[in-house]
Coordinates of C-alpha atoms and ligand atoms in Angstrom, one line a residue:
M325 CA -70.8 95.2 26.0
N326 CA -68.6 97.7 23.4
T327 CA -65.4 97.0 25.0
E328 CA -64.0 100.2 23.5
Q329 CA -66.9 102.6 24.9
E330 CA -65.7 102.1 28.5
K331 CA -68.9 102.7 30.7
K332 CA -68.4 106.1 32.8
A333 CA -68.6 106.4 36.7
W334 CA -67.9 109.3 38.9
W335 CA -65.0 107.3 40.9
K336 CA -63.3 106.1 37.6
E337 CA -62.5 110.2 36.8
A338 CA -61.7 110.7 40.4
V339 CA -58.6 110.8 42.3
I340 CA -58.2 109.4 46.1
Y341 CA -56.0 111.1 49.3
Q342 CA -55.3 108.8 51.9
V343 CA -55.2 110.0 55.3
Y344 CA -53.5 108.0 57.8
P345 CA -55.0 110.1 60.9
R346 CA -52.7 108.9 63.7
S347 CA -50.0 110.6 61.5
F348 CA -51.5 113.8 59.7
A349 CA -52.4 116.5 61.9
D350 CA -52.5 117.1 66.3
S351 CA -55.3 119.3 67.1
N352 CA -54.7 118.8 71.0
G353 CA -51.0 118.7 71.5
D354 CA -51.4 115.1 72.6
G355 CA -48.7 113.6 70.1
I356 CA -51.4 111.8 67.9
G357 CA -53.5 112.9 64.5
D358 CA -57.2 113.1 65.4
L359 CA -60.1 113.9 63.2
N360 CA -59.7 117.8 64.2
G361 CA -56.9 118.1 62.5
I362 CA -58.3 116.2 59.4
T363 CA -60.8 118.7 59.5
E364 CA -58.5 121.7 59.8
H365 CA -56.4 120.5 56.9
L366 CA -59.5 120.5 54.6
P367 CA -58.6 123.2 52.5
Y368 CA -55.0 122.1 51.8
L369 CA -56.7 119.0 50.0
E370 CA -59.1 121.2 47.8
K371 CA -56.3 122.9 46.9
L372 CA -54.4 119.5 45.5
G373 CA -57.3 119.3 44.1
V374 CA -58.2 115.6 44.7
D375 CA -61.9 114.0 45.0
V376 CA -62.1 111.7 47.8
I377 CA -60.5 111.2 50.9
W378 CA -60.1 107.4 52.1
L379 CA -59.6 107.0 55.9
S380 CA -57.7 104.6 57.5
P381 CA -59.4 103.0 60.5
V382 CA -60.8 105.3 62.8
Y383 CA -63.2 103.4 64.9
Q384 CA -62.8 102.0 68.4
S385 CA -59.9 100.3 68.8
P386 CA -57.1 99.3 71.5
N387 CA -54.5 99.6 69.0
D388 CA -53.1 96.6 68.6
D389 CA -52.4 97.5 64.8
N390 CA -52.9 100.9 64.6
G391 CA -56.6 100.8 64.5
Y392 CA -56.9 97.5 61.7
D393 CA -58.1 95.7 65.4
I394 CA -61.5 97.3 66.1
S395 CA -63.4 97.0 69.2
N396 CA -66.7 98.8 68.2
Y397 CA -67.6 99.6 64.5
R398 CA -70.2 102.4 65.7
D399 CA -67.7 104.4 67.5
I400 CA -64.9 106.7 67.1
M401 CA -61.3 105.6 68.7
T402 CA -61.0 108.0 72.0
D403 CA -57.4 109.2 70.8
F404 CA -59.3 110.7 67.6
G405 CA -62.2 112.4 69.0
T406 CA -65.9 112.0 68.9
M407 CA -68.7 110.6 66.8
E408 CA -69.6 114.6 67.0
D409 CA -66.1 115.4 65.1
F410 CA -66.6 112.5 62.5
D411 CA -69.9 114.3 61.9
R412 CA -68.3 117.7 61.4
L413 CA -65.5 116.6 59.5
L414 CA -68.0 114.3 56.7
A415 CA -70.2 117.5 56.4
E416 CA -66.9 119.9 56.2
A417 CA -65.5 117.4 53.8
H418 CA -68.3 117.6 51.9
R419 CA -68.4 121.4 51.6
H420 CA -65.2 121.2 50.3
H421 CA -66.3 119.5 47.8
L422 CA -64.1 115.9 49.0
K423 CA -65.7 112.8 49.4
I424 CA -65.2 110.3 52.2
V425 CA -64.3 106.6 52.0
M426 CA -64.2 104.4 55.9
D427 CA -61.8 102.0 55.9
L428 CA -64.0 98.5 56.4
V429 CA -61.9 95.8 58.3
V430 CA -64.5 93.1 58.4
N431 CA -61.6 90.2 58.1
H432 CA -61.0 90.3 61.6
T433 CA -62.0 92.4 65.0
S434 CA -60.8 93.4 68.1
D435 CA -60.0 90.5 70.6
E436 CA -61.5 93.5 73.3
H437 CA -64.7 93.5 70.1
A438 CA -68.0 92.7 72.7
W439 CA -68.5 89.6 69.9
F440 CA -65.4 88.3 70.7
V441 CA -65.4 88.8 75.0
E442 CA -68.4 86.7 74.4
S443 CA -67.3 83.8 71.6
R444 CA -64.4 82.7 74.0
K445 CA -66.6 82.4 77.0
S446 CA -68.2 79.2 76.3
T447 CA -68.0 76.2 73.5
D448 CA -72.4 76.9 73.4
N449 CA -72.3 80.9 73.7
P450 CA -74.2 82.5 71.3
Y451 CA -71.4 84.7 69.8
R452 CA -69.2 81.4 69.3
D453 CA -69.4 80.6 65.7
Y454 CA -68.5 84.3 64.9
Y455 CA -64.8 83.5 65.0
I456 CA -63.3 80.7 63.9
W457 CA -62.8 78.0 66.7
K458 CA -60.7 74.6 66.4
E459 CA -59.8 71.3 68.2
P460 CA -56.1 71.1 69.0
K461 CA -54.7 68.6 66.5
D462 CA -52.4 65.9 68.7
G463 CA -52.3 68.0 71.6
K464 CA -50.9 71.2 69.4
E465 CA -52.1 74.0 66.6
P466 CA -55.2 72.8 64.2
T467 CA -52.1 73.7 61.4
N468 CA -48.8 74.8 60.5
W469 CA -50.2 78.6 59.0
G470 CA -48.0 81.4 60.5
S471 CA -49.7 85.1 60.9
C472 CA -48.6 88.0 59.0
F473 CA -47.3 89.6 62.2
G474 CA -45.2 86.5 63.2
G475 CA -45.6 83.4 65.2
S476 CA -48.4 80.8 64.4
A477 CA -51.7 81.9 63.6
W478 CA -54.0 79.7 66.0
Q479 CA -54.2 81.1 69.4
Y480 CA -54.9 79.0 72.7
D481 CA -57.5 79.7 74.9
E482 CA -57.4 78.2 77.8
T483 CA -61.5 78.8 78.9
T484 CA -62.5 76.1 76.5
N485 CA -59.1 74.3 75.7
M486 CA -59.6 75.5 71.6
Y487 CA -57.8 77.2 69.3
Y488 CA -58.7 80.3 67.7
L489 CA -57.6 81.8 63.9
H490 CA -56.0 84.9 63.6
C491 CA -54.1 85.5 60.0
F492 CA -53.0 88.9 61.5
S493 CA -52.2 89.6 65.0
K494 CA -53.4 87.6 68.4
K495 CA -55.4 90.2 69.2
Q496 CA -57.1 90.0 65.5
P497 CA -59.2 86.9 65.7
D498 CA -60.9 86.1 62.2
L499 CA -64.6 86.4 61.9
N500 CA -66.5 83.1 60.4
W501 CA -68.4 84.9 57.4
D502 CA -69.9 81.3 56.5
N503 CA -72.0 82.6 60.0
P504 CA -74.8 84.0 58.2
T505 CA -75.4 86.0 61.0
V506 CA -71.9 87.6 61.1
R507 CA -72.8 88.6 57.3
D508 CA -75.8 90.2 58.6
E509 CA -74.0 92.0 61.8
V510 CA -71.5 93.0 59.1
F511 CA -74.1 94.8 56.2
D512 CA -76.2 96.2 59.4
M513 CA -73.3 98.0 60.5
M514 CA -72.3 99.5 56.9
N515 CA -76.0 100.7 55.8
W516 CA -75.7 102.4 59.1
W517 CA -72.4 104.6 58.0
C518 CA -74.3 104.6 54.7
E519 CA -77.0 106.2 56.5
K520 CA -75.0 108.7 57.9
G521 CA -73.7 109.6 54.1
I522 CA -70.6 108.3 53.0
D523 CA -69.3 107.8 49.6
G524 CA -67.4 104.4 50.0
F525 CA -66.0 101.5 51.4
R526 CA -61.9 100.3 51.2
M527 CA -62.1 97.0 52.2
D528 CA -59.4 96.0 54.4
V529 CA -58.0 91.9 53.3
I530 CA -61.5 91.6 51.6
S531 CA -59.9 88.7 49.7
M532 CA -59.3 86.4 53.0
I533 CA -63.3 86.5 54.3
S534 CA -63.5 83.1 53.2
K535 CA -61.7 79.9 53.8
D536 CA -61.0 76.5 52.9
P537 CA -63.0 74.1 55.2
S538 CA -60.0 71.7 55.1
Y539 CA -57.9 73.7 57.0
P540 CA -54.4 72.2 55.3
D541 CA -51.2 72.6 56.7
G542 CA -49.2 75.1 54.6
E543 CA -45.5 75.0 52.6
V544 CA -43.1 76.3 54.9
H545 CA -40.9 79.2 53.1
D546 CA -38.9 80.3 56.6
G547 CA -38.5 77.4 57.7
L548 CA -40.9 78.5 60.6
Y549 CA -44.4 78.5 59.2
G550 CA -46.4 77.3 56.5
D551 CA -48.4 80.0 54.8
Y552 CA -52.0 80.2 54.4
S553 CA -52.4 82.2 51.9
P554 CA -53.8 79.7 49.0
Y555 CA -56.1 78.6 51.5
V556 CA -57.2 82.0 52.9
C557 CA -57.2 84.8 49.8
N558 CA -59.7 84.2 47.3
G559 CA -61.2 81.3 49.0
P560 CA -64.6 79.3 47.7
H561 CA -67.4 81.8 48.9
V562 CA -65.8 85.3 48.5
H563 CA -67.5 86.1 45.5
E564 CA -70.8 84.7 46.6
Y565 CA -70.4 87.1 49.7
L566 CA -69.1 90.3 48.1
Q567 CA -72.0 89.4 45.8
E568 CA -74.5 89.4 48.9
M569 CA -73.0 92.4 50.3
N570 CA -73.6 94.4 46.8
R571 CA -76.7 93.4 47.2
R572 CA -77.8 94.2 50.8
V573 CA -75.8 97.1 51.0
L574 CA -73.3 98.7 48.2
S575 CA -76.1 98.7 45.0
K576 CA -78.4 100.8 47.2
Y577 CA -76.2 103.5 47.7
D578 CA -73.6 105.7 44.8
L579 CA -69.8 104.5 46.5
L580 CA -66.5 103.8 45.5
T581 CA -65.8 100.6 46.8
V582 CA -61.9 99.2 46.7
G583 CA -61.1 95.8 47.9
E584 CA -57.4 94.7 49.3
A585 CA -57.1 91.8 47.4
A586 CA -53.7 89.9 49.0
G587 CA -53.1 87.1 46.5
V588 CA -55.5 88.9 43.9
T589 CA -54.8 87.0 40.2
V590 CA -56.1 89.3 37.1
E591 CA -58.3 86.3 36.8
E592 CA -59.7 86.6 39.7
A593 CA -59.7 90.9 39.9
K594 CA -61.8 90.2 37.1
K595 CA -64.4 89.0 39.5
Y596 CA -63.9 91.3 42.2
A597 CA -63.9 94.3 39.8
N598 CA -66.4 93.3 36.7
N599 CA -67.9 95.9 34.5
E600 CA -71.3 94.7 35.7
G601 CA -70.7 95.8 38.9
S602 CA -72.2 92.9 40.6
E603 CA -68.8 93.0 43.2
L604 CA -66.8 95.7 43.8
S605 CA -65.6 98.8 41.7
M606 CA -62.0 98.2 41.9
V607 CA -58.9 95.8 43.8
F608 CA -55.7 97.0 44.9
Q609 CA -53.3 94.4 43.4
F610 CA -49.8 94.2 45.0
E611 CA -47.9 92.1 42.5
H612 CA -45.8 95.7 41.4
V613 CA -45.0 96.4 45.1
E614 CA -44.1 92.6 45.7
L615 CA -41.5 92.4 42.9
V616 CA -38.5 91.4 45.7
S617 CA -38.3 89.0 47.9
G618 CA -35.7 86.8 49.8
K619 CA -35.7 84.4 52.5
I620 CA -37.8 85.6 54.6
G621 CA -39.9 87.0 52.5
K622 CA -41.0 90.8 52.0
W623 CA -37.6 92.0 54.0
T624 CA -34.9 92.5 51.8
D625 CA -32.8 95.2 50.5
E626 CA -33.0 94.0 46.8
K627 CA -33.9 96.7 44.5
P628 CA -36.7 96.0 42.2
Q629 CA -35.8 95.9 38.5
L630 CA -37.9 98.5 36.0
K631 CA -38.4 95.3 33.6
D632 CA -40.2 93.8 36.1
L633 CA -42.2 96.4 37.5
R634 CA -43.2 97.2 33.5
R635 CA -44.3 93.8 32.9
I636 CA -46.4 93.4 36.1
L637 CA -48.0 97.4 35.6
N638 CA -48.7 96.7 31.8
K639 CA -50.3 93.2 32.7
W640 CA -53.0 94.8 34.8
Q641 CA -53.7 97.6 32.4
Y642 CA -54.0 94.9 29.1
E643 CA -55.8 92.5 31.1
L644 CA -58.4 94.5 32.6
D645 CA -59.2 96.8 29.4
G646 CA -62.6 96.6 28.9
K647 CA -63.4 94.2 31.3
A648 CA -62.7 95.8 35.0
W649 CA -61.7 98.7 36.5
N650 CA -57.7 99.1 37.9
S651 CA -56.7 101.1 40.7
L652 CA -53.1 102.6 40.7
F653 CA -51.0 103.1 43.7
W654 CA -47.5 103.5 44.7
D655 CA -48.0 103.9 48.4
N656 CA -50.1 103.3 51.4
H657 CA -49.9 102.8 54.8
D658 CA -48.1 99.5 54.7
Q659 CA -45.4 100.3 52.0
P660 CA -42.3 102.3 52.3
R661 CA -42.4 105.9 50.3
V662 CA -41.9 105.5 46.4
V663 CA -39.5 108.1 46.1
S664 CA -37.1 105.8 48.1
R665 CA -37.8 103.0 46.4
F666 CA -38.2 102.9 42.5
G667 CA -36.6 107.0 42.5
N668 CA -33.8 108.1 44.2
D669 CA -34.1 110.5 47.2
S670 CA -30.7 111.8 46.9
D671 CA -30.7 115.7 47.4
E672 CA -30.0 116.0 43.9
F673 CA -32.5 113.7 42.5
R674 CA -35.6 113.8 45.1
T675 CA -38.0 116.1 43.1
V676 CA -37.5 115.4 39.8
S677 CA -38.1 111.6 40.8
A678 CA -41.1 112.2 42.6
K679 CA -42.5 114.2 39.9
M680 CA -41.3 111.4 37.4
L681 CA -42.7 108.4 38.9
A682 CA -46.3 110.5 39.7
T683 CA -46.3 111.3 35.9
C684 CA -45.9 107.2 35.3
L685 CA -48.4 106.3 37.5
H686 CA -51.5 108.9 36.6
M687 CA -51.3 108.9 33.3
M688 CA -52.1 105.6 33.2
K689 CA -55.5 103.5 33.1
G690 CA -57.1 103.3 36.2
T691 CA -58.5 105.2 39.8
P692 CA -54.9 106.8 40.9
Y693 CA -54.2 107.0 44.9
V694 CA -52.3 109.5 46.4
Y695 CA -50.8 108.6 49.8
Q696 CA -50.8 111.6 52.6
G697 CA -46.9 113.1 52.0
E698 CA -46.5 111.4 48.5
E699 CA -47.4 114.8 47.1
L700 CA -44.6 116.5 48.9
G701 CA -42.3 113.5 47.5
M702 CA -41.7 112.6 51.3
T703 CA -38.6 109.6 51.9
N704 CA -38.2 106.9 53.7
I705 CA -37.0 107.5 57.4
Y706 CA -34.3 105.1 58.0
F707 CA -34.4 104.3 61.7
D708 CA -30.8 103.5 63.1
Q709 CA -32.2 101.9 66.4
L710 CA -35.3 99.0 66.5
E711 CA -36.5 101.4 69.3
D712 CA -37.6 104.2 67.4
Y713 CA -39.9 101.7 65.4
R714 CA -43.8 101.4 66.6
D715 CA -45.3 99.3 63.6
I716 CA -46.1 95.4 65.3
E717 CA -45.1 93.5 62.2
S718 CA -41.6 95.3 61.9
I719 CA -41.1 94.7 65.4
N720 CA -42.2 91.1 65.5
A721 CA -40.3 90.5 62.0
F722 CA -37.2 91.5 63.7
R723 CA -37.2 89.6 66.9
Q724 CA -38.7 86.7 65.0
Y725 CA -35.7 86.4 61.9
T726 CA -32.8 87.6 64.6
G727 CA -33.8 85.3 67.3
N728 CA -34.0 82.0 64.7
G729 CA -30.4 83.6 63.3
L730 CA -31.8 83.5 60.0
V731 CA -30.3 87.3 59.5
T732 CA -28.2 89.3 61.4
E733 CA -29.7 92.4 63.4
E734 CA -27.4 94.6 61.1
D735 CA -28.8 93.1 58.2
M736 CA -32.5 93.4 59.7
M737 CA -32.2 96.9 60.5
R738 CA -31.4 97.7 56.9
Y739 CA -33.9 96.0 55.9
L740 CA -36.6 97.6 58.5
G741 CA -34.5 101.0 56.9
E742 CA -36.1 99.8 53.1
I743 CA -39.7 98.1 53.7
S744 CA -41.0 99.1 57.3
R745 CA -44.3 100.3 57.4
D746 CA -43.6 102.6 59.4
N747 CA -41.5 104.6 56.4
A748 CA -45.1 105.6 55.4
R749 CA -46.1 106.7 59.1
T750 CA -43.6 109.0 60.4
P751 CA -46.1 112.2 60.6
M752 CA -47.1 114.5 58.4
Q753 CA -44.5 117.3 57.3
W754 CA -46.9 120.4 57.1
T755 CA -43.6 123.0 58.5
A756 CA -39.9 123.5 58.7
G757 CA -41.1 124.2 62.5
E758 CA -41.0 122.1 65.4
N759 CA -42.5 118.4 64.5
A760 CA -43.0 120.1 61.4
G761 CA -46.5 121.2 62.4
F762 CA -47.4 118.1 63.0
T763 CA -47.8 118.4 67.0
T764 CA -47.2 120.7 69.7
G765 CA -46.7 117.9 72.1
T766 CA -44.1 114.4 71.7
P767 CA -45.3 113.2 68.7
W768 CA -45.8 109.1 68.7
I769 CA -43.6 108.5 66.3
K770 CA -40.3 110.5 65.7
V771 CA -40.7 113.0 62.8
N772 CA -38.6 112.7 59.5
P773 CA -35.8 115.3 60.4
N774 CA -35.9 116.1 56.8
H775 CA -39.0 118.4 57.2
I776 CA -36.5 121.2 57.2
E777 CA -36.2 121.2 53.5
I778 CA -39.7 118.9 52.8
N779 CA -42.8 120.2 53.8
A780 CA -46.3 121.5 52.7
E781 CA -45.6 125.2 53.3
A782 CA -42.2 124.9 51.5
E783 CA -43.7 123.3 48.7
L784 CA -46.6 125.7 48.7
A785 CA -44.9 128.6 48.0
D786 CA -42.7 127.3 45.3
P787 CA -44.4 127.0 42.1
D788 CA -41.7 124.1 41.0
S789 CA -42.6 122.2 44.1
V790 CA -43.6 118.4 43.6
F791 CA -47.1 119.4 45.6
Y792 CA -47.7 121.8 42.4
Y793 CA -47.2 119.0 40.2
Y794 CA -49.2 116.3 41.6
Q795 CA -52.0 119.2 41.7
K796 CA -51.4 119.5 37.9
L797 CA -51.6 115.9 37.5
I798 CA -54.9 115.7 39.0
A799 CA -56.2 118.6 37.4
L800 CA -55.3 117.2 33.6
R801 CA -57.1 113.7 34.6
H802 CA -59.8 115.8 35.4
S803 CA -60.2 117.7 32.1
Q804 CA -58.8 115.0 29.2
S805 CA -60.9 111.9 29.1
I806 CA -58.4 110.4 27.5
I807 CA -56.4 110.1 30.7
V808 CA -59.7 108.4 32.2
Y809 CA -60.9 106.4 29.4
G810 CA -58.2 106.1 26.6
K811 CA -56.9 102.8 25.5
F812 CA -53.6 101.7 26.7
E813 CA -50.6 100.5 25.0
G814 CA -47.3 99.9 26.2
L815 CA -44.0 101.2 24.2
L816 CA -40.4 100.6 24.4
E817 CA -41.5 97.3 26.1
D818 CA -38.0 95.5 26.5
S819 CA -36.0 99.0 27.9
D820 CA -34.0 98.7 30.7
T821 CA -34.3 102.5 31.8
I822 CA -37.4 103.8 30.3
Y823 CA -41.2 103.6 30.6
A824 CA -43.1 104.6 27.8
Y825 CA -46.8 104.2 27.0
R826 CA -49.4 105.5 25.2
R827 CA -53.2 105.9 25.3
T828 CA -55.6 106.6 22.6
L829 CA -59.1 108.0 22.4
D830 CA -61.4 109.1 19.4
G831 CA -58.5 109.6 17.2
R832 CA -56.4 111.4 19.4
T833 CA -53.3 109.7 21.2
L834 CA -50.9 110.5 24.6
T835 CA -47.2 110.3 24.3
V836 CA -45.7 109.0 28.0
A837 CA -42.3 108.4 28.5
C838 CA -40.8 108.1 31.7
N839 CA -36.8 107.6 32.7
F840 CA -36.5 105.5 35.8
T841 CA -32.6 106.4 35.9
A842 CA -29.8 109.1 37.0
S843 CA -28.7 109.2 33.9
E844 CA -29.5 110.4 30.4
Q845 CA -31.1 107.4 27.8
S846 CA -31.8 107.6 24.5
C847 CA -35.1 108.1 23.2
D848 CA -37.1 109.1 20.0
L849 CA -40.4 108.8 20.4
F850 CA -41.0 112.4 20.7
D851 CA -38.8 113.7 17.7
D852 CA -41.2 113.8 15.3
L853 CA -44.1 114.4 17.3
A854 CA -46.0 117.4 17.0
G855 CA -48.5 117.7 19.7
E856 CA -48.9 119.7 23.2
E857 CA -47.0 119.0 25.6
L858 CA -48.9 118.7 28.6
I859 CA -46.6 118.3 31.6
S860 CA -42.9 117.5 32.0
N861 CA -40.4 117.4 35.0
Y862 CA -38.2 119.7 32.8
K863 CA -38.7 123.0 31.1
E864 CA -36.1 122.3 28.1
H865 CA -36.1 118.9 26.5
Q866 CA -33.4 117.5 24.2
A867 CA -34.0 115.7 20.8
G868 CA -32.7 111.7 20.9
R869 CA -32.6 111.4 24.6
L870 CA -34.6 112.0 28.1
Q871 CA -32.3 113.8 30.5
P872 CA -32.0 111.9 34.7
Y873 CA -35.0 110.9 35.9
E874 CA -37.1 112.8 32.9
A875 CA -40.9 112.3 32.2
R876 CA -42.6 113.9 29.4
V877 CA -46.4 113.7 28.4
V878 CA -47.5 114.6 24.7
L879 CA -50.9 114.7 23.5
A880 CA -51.3 114.6 19.5
Ligands
GLC1568 C1 -54.5 95.1 55.6 C2 -53.9 96.7 56.2 C3 -52.5 96.6 57.3 C4 -53.8 96.1 58.6 C5 -53.8 94.2 58.2 C6 -54.7 94.2 58.7 O1 -53.2 94.9 55.5 O2 -53.7 97.5 55.2 O3 -52.6 98.2 57.6 O4 -52.2 95.7 59.3 O5 -54.8 94.8 57.2 O6 -56.1 94.2 59.4
CA1569 CA1 -54.2 114.4 69.0

């Protein structure tokens, strides 16, 4: 295939909006967001101009990990409503020109799923091999692996005197994908949702479905448990299983598929997201949001450097070019808020830095994802007491690492303030009113007090708001094919302060420059450039320089 001529696809031209239903909008006053709440706000999303909604899991779940622990794939979580509510949401979304992508969580189920309830009953139960069971080794866990949410990745089960594997919480047992019956079940369930008319899947930790059959011990980084990643991520049969899924499900419909690919390398991504379409449309890689790590992994307050960020993002732009398709994201329900992480959430610079970050990402090649509230410039919440946190990962990490004396409580609270997933999960800020207009009841997690200033109502009334800036970026992607299909070339690749690049298509060039600092920086990229300014977060420019957090995009 001619690499200059990128194959067209609707999902390459689309912008995706992620909804975390628990925190989006509560329609019945129980303090928990729900499906009817989402349906009510479809006109808002249509106004923003996005094409697709990715719904974090809405299936029946005991909520050990907020819906990422599914007990019934063909039913809706009681907190969120009913299947009728879902059908109405899907139909209404389509009427508002919005597609719906479901979260597919099939690396594991809940321990309350009927398959697991059966599986743990006896070694000869027909469901036994749906999960990964191992004999004790020297009376202990089969390997030294630590779970992602603290403790061992193995849970002992008295009934049969064996351990089961759970890469996440002990209420999230890993499915055994090597069992063909498990694959049949998963593919049947996926076809069932496709027949309902959904438009795609975001696949939770899909890179982890095929485990190294030798189950060796992992390297110990935190002084406590072994790292399972090399034996779990991108395992021996993962591409084979995804190709089978593609043949048996995905290829029968016109879907957007995005795999959450923990530990993915560019070489692996070229297989997952290959241009022939034999696996997925694209994957999420995480290198750019995992730039800094300390002695206890991601828990640190060290700030990432622009040079590192650019090196990673540019690498993905260059390496996938013409071979596979990129996804583009700053935020999701597992990440802190981007304006607090890579921008500046002070009163003075919040708006301008939020717009700069949006420009930097949305002008790149790939499919952009916007996480709820990002389009308002929502910030981290910086809870000051552990009791305010709801996230299993944050709470367990606090206990594990302060309990072992690896860090002080004070340091750990600061790390949570910077990194905790709950920063993304505080309620969507709709109004300046009580509970930010999210609920009339008591919200399941505290609302950020800054909703008085930062909220959708205020931004919809202000033509200079972050909201309208995102609206414009999204509209530009729809009207300018150079933004979708143009070739990417990095500029000023040694700069410590400016992120700049160029896109080219059919003899035209798009020049993008973003100042990542709160001070003026010299930059002559635009001085001799005659062209049309497509978007900028400043009305006036200065020759030879970029103002604090200034972003400029010129088409010539
Ligand atoms: C993914 C999800 C995360 C969840 C985990 C286990 O990383 O994004 O929220 O906790 O998988 O399902
Ligand atoms: Ca509710």
